[in-house]
Coordinates of C-alpha atoms in Angstrom, one line a residue:
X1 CA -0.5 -0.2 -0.6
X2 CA 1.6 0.6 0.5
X3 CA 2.8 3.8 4.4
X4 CA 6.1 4.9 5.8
X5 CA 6.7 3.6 9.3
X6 CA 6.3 6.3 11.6
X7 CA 8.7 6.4 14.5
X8 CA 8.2 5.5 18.1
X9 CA 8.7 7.0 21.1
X10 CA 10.2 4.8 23.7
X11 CA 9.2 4.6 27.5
X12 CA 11.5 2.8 29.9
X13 CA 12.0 2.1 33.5
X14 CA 12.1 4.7 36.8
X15 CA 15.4 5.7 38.5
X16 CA 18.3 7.4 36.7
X17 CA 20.7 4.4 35.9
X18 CA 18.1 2.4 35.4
X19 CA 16.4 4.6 32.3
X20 CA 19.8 5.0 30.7
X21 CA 20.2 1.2 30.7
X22 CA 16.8 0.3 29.8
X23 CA 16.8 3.6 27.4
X24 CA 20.0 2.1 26.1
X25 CA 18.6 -1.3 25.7
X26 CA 15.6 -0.5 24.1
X27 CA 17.5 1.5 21.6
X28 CA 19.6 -1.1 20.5
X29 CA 17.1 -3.3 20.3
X30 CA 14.7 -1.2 17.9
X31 CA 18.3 -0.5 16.0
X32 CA 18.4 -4.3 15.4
X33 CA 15.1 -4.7 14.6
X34 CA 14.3 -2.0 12.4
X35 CA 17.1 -2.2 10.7
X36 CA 16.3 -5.9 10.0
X37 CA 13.5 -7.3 6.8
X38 CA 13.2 -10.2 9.2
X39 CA 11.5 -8.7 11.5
X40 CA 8.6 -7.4 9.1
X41 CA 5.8 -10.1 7.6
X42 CA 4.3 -9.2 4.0
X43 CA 0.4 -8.6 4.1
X44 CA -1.2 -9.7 0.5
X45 CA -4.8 -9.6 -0.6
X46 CA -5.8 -12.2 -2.8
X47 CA -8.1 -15.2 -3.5
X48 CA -6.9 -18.8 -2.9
X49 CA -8.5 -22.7 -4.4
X50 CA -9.7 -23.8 -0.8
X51 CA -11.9 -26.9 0.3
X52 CA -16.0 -26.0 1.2
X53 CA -15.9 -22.3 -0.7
X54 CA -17.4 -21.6 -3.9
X55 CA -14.9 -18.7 -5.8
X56 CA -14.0 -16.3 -5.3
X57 CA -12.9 -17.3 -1.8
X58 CA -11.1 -14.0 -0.7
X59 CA -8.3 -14.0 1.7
X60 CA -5.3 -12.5 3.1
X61 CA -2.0 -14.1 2.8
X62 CA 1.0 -13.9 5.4
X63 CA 4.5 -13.8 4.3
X64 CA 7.8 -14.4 6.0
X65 CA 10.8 -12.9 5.0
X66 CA 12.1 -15.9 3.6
X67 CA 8.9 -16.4 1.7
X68 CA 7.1 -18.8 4.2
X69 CA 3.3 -18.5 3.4
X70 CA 0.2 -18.8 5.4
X71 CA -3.4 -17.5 5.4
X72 CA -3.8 -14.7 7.8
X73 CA -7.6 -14.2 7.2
X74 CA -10.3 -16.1 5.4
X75 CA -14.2 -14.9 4.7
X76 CA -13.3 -12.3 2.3
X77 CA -14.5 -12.2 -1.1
X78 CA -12.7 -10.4 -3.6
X79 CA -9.9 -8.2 -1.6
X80 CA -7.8 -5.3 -2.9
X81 CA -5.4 -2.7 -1.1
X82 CA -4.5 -3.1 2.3
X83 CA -2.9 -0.6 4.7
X84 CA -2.0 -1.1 8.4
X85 CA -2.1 1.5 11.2
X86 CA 0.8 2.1 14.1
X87 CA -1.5 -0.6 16.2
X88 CA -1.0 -3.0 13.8
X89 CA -4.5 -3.2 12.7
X90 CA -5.3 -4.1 9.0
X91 CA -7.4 -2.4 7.0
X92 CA -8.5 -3.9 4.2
X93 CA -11.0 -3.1 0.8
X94 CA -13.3 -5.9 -0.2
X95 CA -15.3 -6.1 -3.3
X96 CA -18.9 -8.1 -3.8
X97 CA -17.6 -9.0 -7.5
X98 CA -19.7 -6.5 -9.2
X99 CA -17.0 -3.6 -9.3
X100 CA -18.8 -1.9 -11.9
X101 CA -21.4 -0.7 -9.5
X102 CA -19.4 -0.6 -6.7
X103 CA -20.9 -2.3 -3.3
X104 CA -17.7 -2.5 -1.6
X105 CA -16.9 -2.7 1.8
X106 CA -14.0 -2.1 4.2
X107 CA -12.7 -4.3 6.8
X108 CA -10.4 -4.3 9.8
X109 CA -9.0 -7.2 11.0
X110 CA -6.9 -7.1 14.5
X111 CA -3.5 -8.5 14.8
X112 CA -4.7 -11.6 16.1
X113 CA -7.3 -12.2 13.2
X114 CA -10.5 -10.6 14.7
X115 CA -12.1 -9.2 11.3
X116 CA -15.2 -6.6 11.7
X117 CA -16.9 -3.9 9.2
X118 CA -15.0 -1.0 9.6
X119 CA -17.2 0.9 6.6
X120 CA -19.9 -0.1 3.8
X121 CA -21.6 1.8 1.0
X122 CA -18.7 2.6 -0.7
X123 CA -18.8 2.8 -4.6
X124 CA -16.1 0.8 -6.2
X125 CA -13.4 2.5 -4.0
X126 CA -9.6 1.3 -5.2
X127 CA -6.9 2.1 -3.1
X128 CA -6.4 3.1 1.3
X129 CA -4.0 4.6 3.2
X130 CA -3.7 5.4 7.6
X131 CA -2.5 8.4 8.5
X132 CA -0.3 8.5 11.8
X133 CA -3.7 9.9 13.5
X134 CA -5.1 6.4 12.9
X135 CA -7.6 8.0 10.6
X136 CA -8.2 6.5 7.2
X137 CA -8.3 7.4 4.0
X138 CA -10.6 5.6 1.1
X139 CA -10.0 6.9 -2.8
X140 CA -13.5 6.3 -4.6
X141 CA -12.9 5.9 -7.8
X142 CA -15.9 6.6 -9.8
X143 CA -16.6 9.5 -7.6
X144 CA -13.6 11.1 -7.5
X145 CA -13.6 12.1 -3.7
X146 CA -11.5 11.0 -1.0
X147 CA -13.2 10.1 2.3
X148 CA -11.4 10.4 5.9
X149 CA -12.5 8.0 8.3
X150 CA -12.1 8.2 12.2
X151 CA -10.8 5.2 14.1
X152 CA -14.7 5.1 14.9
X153 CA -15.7 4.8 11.7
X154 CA -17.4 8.3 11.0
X155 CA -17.0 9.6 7.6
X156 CA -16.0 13.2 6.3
X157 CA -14.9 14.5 3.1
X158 CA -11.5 15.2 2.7
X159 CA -10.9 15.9 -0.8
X160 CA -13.0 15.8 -3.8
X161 CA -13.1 17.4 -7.8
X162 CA -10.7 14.4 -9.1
X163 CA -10.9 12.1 -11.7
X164 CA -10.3 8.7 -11.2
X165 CA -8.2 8.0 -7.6
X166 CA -6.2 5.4 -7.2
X167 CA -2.6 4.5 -5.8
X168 CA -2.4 7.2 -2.0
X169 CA 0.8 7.1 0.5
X170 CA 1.9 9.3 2.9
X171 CA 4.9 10.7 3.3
X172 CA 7.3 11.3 6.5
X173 CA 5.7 14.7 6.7
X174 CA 1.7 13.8 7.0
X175 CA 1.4 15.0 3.5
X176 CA -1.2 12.5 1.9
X177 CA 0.4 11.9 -1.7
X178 CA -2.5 10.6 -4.4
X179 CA -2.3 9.6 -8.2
X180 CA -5.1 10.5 -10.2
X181 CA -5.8 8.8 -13.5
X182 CA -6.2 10.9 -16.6
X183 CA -9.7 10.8 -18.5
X184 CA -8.5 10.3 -22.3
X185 CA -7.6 14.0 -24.4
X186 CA -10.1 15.8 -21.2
X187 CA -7.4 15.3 -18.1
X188 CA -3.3 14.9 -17.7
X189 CA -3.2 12.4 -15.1
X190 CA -1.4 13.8 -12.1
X191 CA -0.1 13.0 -8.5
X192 CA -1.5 15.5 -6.0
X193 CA -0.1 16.6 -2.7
X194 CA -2.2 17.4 0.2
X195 CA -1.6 18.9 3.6
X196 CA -3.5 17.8 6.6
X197 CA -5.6 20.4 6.4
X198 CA -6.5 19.4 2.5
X199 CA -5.0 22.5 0.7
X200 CA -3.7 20.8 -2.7
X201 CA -0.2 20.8 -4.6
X202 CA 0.6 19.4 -7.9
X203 CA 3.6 17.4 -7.2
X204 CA 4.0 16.1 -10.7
X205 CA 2.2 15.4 -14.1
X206 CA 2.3 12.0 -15.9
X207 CA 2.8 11.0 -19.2
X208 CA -0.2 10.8 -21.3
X209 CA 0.2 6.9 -22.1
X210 CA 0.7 6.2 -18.1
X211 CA -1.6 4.1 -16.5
X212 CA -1.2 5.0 -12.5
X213 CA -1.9 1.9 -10.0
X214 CA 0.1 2.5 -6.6
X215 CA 2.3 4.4 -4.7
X216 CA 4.5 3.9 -2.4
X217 CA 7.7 6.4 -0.7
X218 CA 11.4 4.4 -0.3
X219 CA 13.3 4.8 2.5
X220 CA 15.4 7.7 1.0
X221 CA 11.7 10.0 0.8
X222 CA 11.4 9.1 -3.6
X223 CA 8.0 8.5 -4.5
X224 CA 7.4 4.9 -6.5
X225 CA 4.5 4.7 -8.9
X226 CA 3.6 1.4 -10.3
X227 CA 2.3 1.3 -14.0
X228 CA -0.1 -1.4 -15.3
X229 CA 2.3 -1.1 -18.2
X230 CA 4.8 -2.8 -16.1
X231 CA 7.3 -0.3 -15.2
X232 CA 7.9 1.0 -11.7
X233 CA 8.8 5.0 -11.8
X234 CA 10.6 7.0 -9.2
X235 CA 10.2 10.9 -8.9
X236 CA 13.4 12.0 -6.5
X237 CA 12.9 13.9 -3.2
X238 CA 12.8 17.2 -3.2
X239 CA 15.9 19.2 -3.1
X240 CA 17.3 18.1 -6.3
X241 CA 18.0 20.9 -9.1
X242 CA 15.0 20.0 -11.7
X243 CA 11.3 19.5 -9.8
X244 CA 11.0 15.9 -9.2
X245 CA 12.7 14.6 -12.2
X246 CA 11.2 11.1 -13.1
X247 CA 13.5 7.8 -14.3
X248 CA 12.4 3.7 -14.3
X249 CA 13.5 2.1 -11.4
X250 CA 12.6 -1.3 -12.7
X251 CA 10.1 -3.6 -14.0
X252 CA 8.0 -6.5 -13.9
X253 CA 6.9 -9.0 -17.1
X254 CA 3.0 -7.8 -17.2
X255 CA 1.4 -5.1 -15.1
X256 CA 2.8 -3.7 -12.1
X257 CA -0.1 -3.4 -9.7
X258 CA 0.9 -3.2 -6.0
X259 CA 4.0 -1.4 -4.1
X260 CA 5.3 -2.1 -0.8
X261 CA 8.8 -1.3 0.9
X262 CA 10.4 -3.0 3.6
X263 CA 12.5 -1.5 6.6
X264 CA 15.9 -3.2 5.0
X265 CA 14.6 -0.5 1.9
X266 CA 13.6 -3.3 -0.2
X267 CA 10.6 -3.2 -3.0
X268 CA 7.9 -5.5 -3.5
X269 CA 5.7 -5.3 -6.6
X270 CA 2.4 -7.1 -7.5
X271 CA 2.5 -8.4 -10.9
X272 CA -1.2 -8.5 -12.0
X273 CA -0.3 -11.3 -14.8
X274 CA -2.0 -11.7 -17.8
X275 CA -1.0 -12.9 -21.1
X276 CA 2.1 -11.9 -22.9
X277 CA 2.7 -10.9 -26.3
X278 CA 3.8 -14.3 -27.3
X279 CA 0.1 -15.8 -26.3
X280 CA 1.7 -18.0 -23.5
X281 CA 0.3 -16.9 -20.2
X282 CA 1.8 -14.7 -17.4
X283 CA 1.7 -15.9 -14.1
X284 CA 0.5 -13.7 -11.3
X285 CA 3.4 -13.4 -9.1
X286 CA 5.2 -11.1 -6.4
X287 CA 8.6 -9.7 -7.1
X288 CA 11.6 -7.9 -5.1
X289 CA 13.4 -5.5 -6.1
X290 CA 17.1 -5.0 -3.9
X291 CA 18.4 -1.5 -2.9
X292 CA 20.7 -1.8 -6.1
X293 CA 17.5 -2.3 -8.2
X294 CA 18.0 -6.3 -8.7
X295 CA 14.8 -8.2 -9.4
X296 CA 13.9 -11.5 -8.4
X297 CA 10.4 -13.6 -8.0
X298 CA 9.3 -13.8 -4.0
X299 CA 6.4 -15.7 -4.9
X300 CA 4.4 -17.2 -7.4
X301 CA 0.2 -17.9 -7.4
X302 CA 0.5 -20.5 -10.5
X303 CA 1.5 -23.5 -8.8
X304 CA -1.8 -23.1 -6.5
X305 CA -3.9 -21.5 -8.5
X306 CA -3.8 -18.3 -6.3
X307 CA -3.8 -14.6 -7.2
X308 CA -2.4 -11.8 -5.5
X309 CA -3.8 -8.4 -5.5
X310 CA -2.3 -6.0 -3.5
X311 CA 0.5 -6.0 -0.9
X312 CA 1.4 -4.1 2.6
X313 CA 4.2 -4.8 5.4
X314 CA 3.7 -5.4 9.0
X315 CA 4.5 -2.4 11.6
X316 CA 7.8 -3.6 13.5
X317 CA 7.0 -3.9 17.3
X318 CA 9.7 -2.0 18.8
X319 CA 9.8 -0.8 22.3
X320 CA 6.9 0.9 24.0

């Protein structure tokens, strides 16, 4: 769901002059592009009606920044979160449909659409993130534990003795953040803090009627949490005189379920869908939110009878 860009160091021509202008050039070229949503394309799981595939017929959608929409990847059956890594490589959990028991699986897919196993065996694992080492990280669920996988696909441990894992992001730091659901009157639900070497922080509790999803950091360093409830909370950086005080920074009709923010400092939010109060149904759609908080529909899976499950943006190629 949803990793801060990780800044690039830039390597330019021989001779004197000739690296200050190509230094120079290079520069002002990552300026424009970072700097620019239109750059980035929007990475969302999902399932799609398609000719010759019994459902669910799992894919991955791509996104322009105007909203122009395309299949990336096809062959999957029922995906969920999605992360990237500085390469560009997409990583992404796949379910068999029997998420009660688990068997599910995690994919890479290369920038130009190659898709391989990247790791199997997994029980009913929810959310991913990539660290800026490459490796990732898999929450499981049922289990509680987080795994740490190496680019080659080995497995360790990393962090176990939790509840219910779900919504991971790291911050500008390295510091892996993780929500962890709450287990009834038993457990406070609460959003962890680890180091690379593992040692865990409490970085905040939640509210005994939250229901975590995702998480996601802005480009200011606040931590977003999306709430099946529908709200999206925001827990300020640190610095600030009260320990991460917590306010709404917006919300969707149903059940926010996704988080994702682009370079520009824009949100985008999965909304699960459902039905409303009213009995008329909610469509699942994809919203954005502006800098200033303004909310408006990106995308809608009604008119095609798609649904979209989780949501991640594109590295920006700048100069290497």
């Amino acid at each position: 769901m949803k990793t801060k860009l990780t800044e690039r160091k830039f390597k330019c021509g021989a001779g004197i002059a000739r690296k200050l202008f190509s230094r120079t050039a290079c520069l002002g070229a990552a300026i424009l592009i970072c700097s620019s949503a239109s750059a980035q394309n929007l990475f969302v799981s999902g399932n799609a009606r398609l000719k010759n595939c019994r459902p669910p017929c799992g894919v991955i959608y791509r996104f322009s920044w105007d909203g122009g929409q395309s299949i990336f990847a096809l062959g999957l059956n029922t995906p969920g979160d999605l992360a990237f890594d500085n390469a560009g490589n997409l990583f992404v959990v796949d379910y068999d449909g029997d998420e009660l028991f688990g068997k599910a699986a995690v994919y890479k897919i290369t920038p130009n659409g190659v898709q391989t196993a990247f790791a199997s065996g997994l029980s009913y694992p929810s959310y991913l993130a990539v660290g800026n080492t490459g490796n990732v990280f898999v929450a499981d669920y049922n289990h509680g534990i987080i795994y740490e996988y190496k680019p080659t696909g080995s497995r360790a441990t990393f962090a176990s003795g939790l509840h219910h894992p779900v919504g991971m992001a790291f911050n500008s730091a390295g510091n892996l953040f993780v929500v962890d659901n709450s287990i009834g009157n038993i457990s406070q639900g609460r959003i962890y803090e680890y180091k690379p070497n593992g040692l865990r922080g409490t970085f905040a509790a939640l509210e005994p009627a939250d229901r975590p999803a995702d998480l996601a950091f802005d480009s200011m360093g606040n931590l977003l949490m999306a709430d099946l409830g529908g709200n999206i909370y925001r827990y300020d950086s640190p610095g600030v005189l009260r320990r991460h005080p917590r306010t709404t920074y917006g919300s969707v009709p149903n059940s926010a379920q996704s988080l994702a923010c682009d370079s520009a400092g824009n949100l985008f939010v999965v909304d699960a869908g459902g039905v409303s109060g009213s009995g008329s149904a909610t469509p699942n759609a994809i919203y954005k939110f502006t800098t200033q908080g303004a909310r408006s529909m990106f995308a809608s899976g009604q008119a095609l009878s798609e649904s979209f499950a989780c949501l991640a943006f594109q590295p920006i190629p700048c100069c290497e």
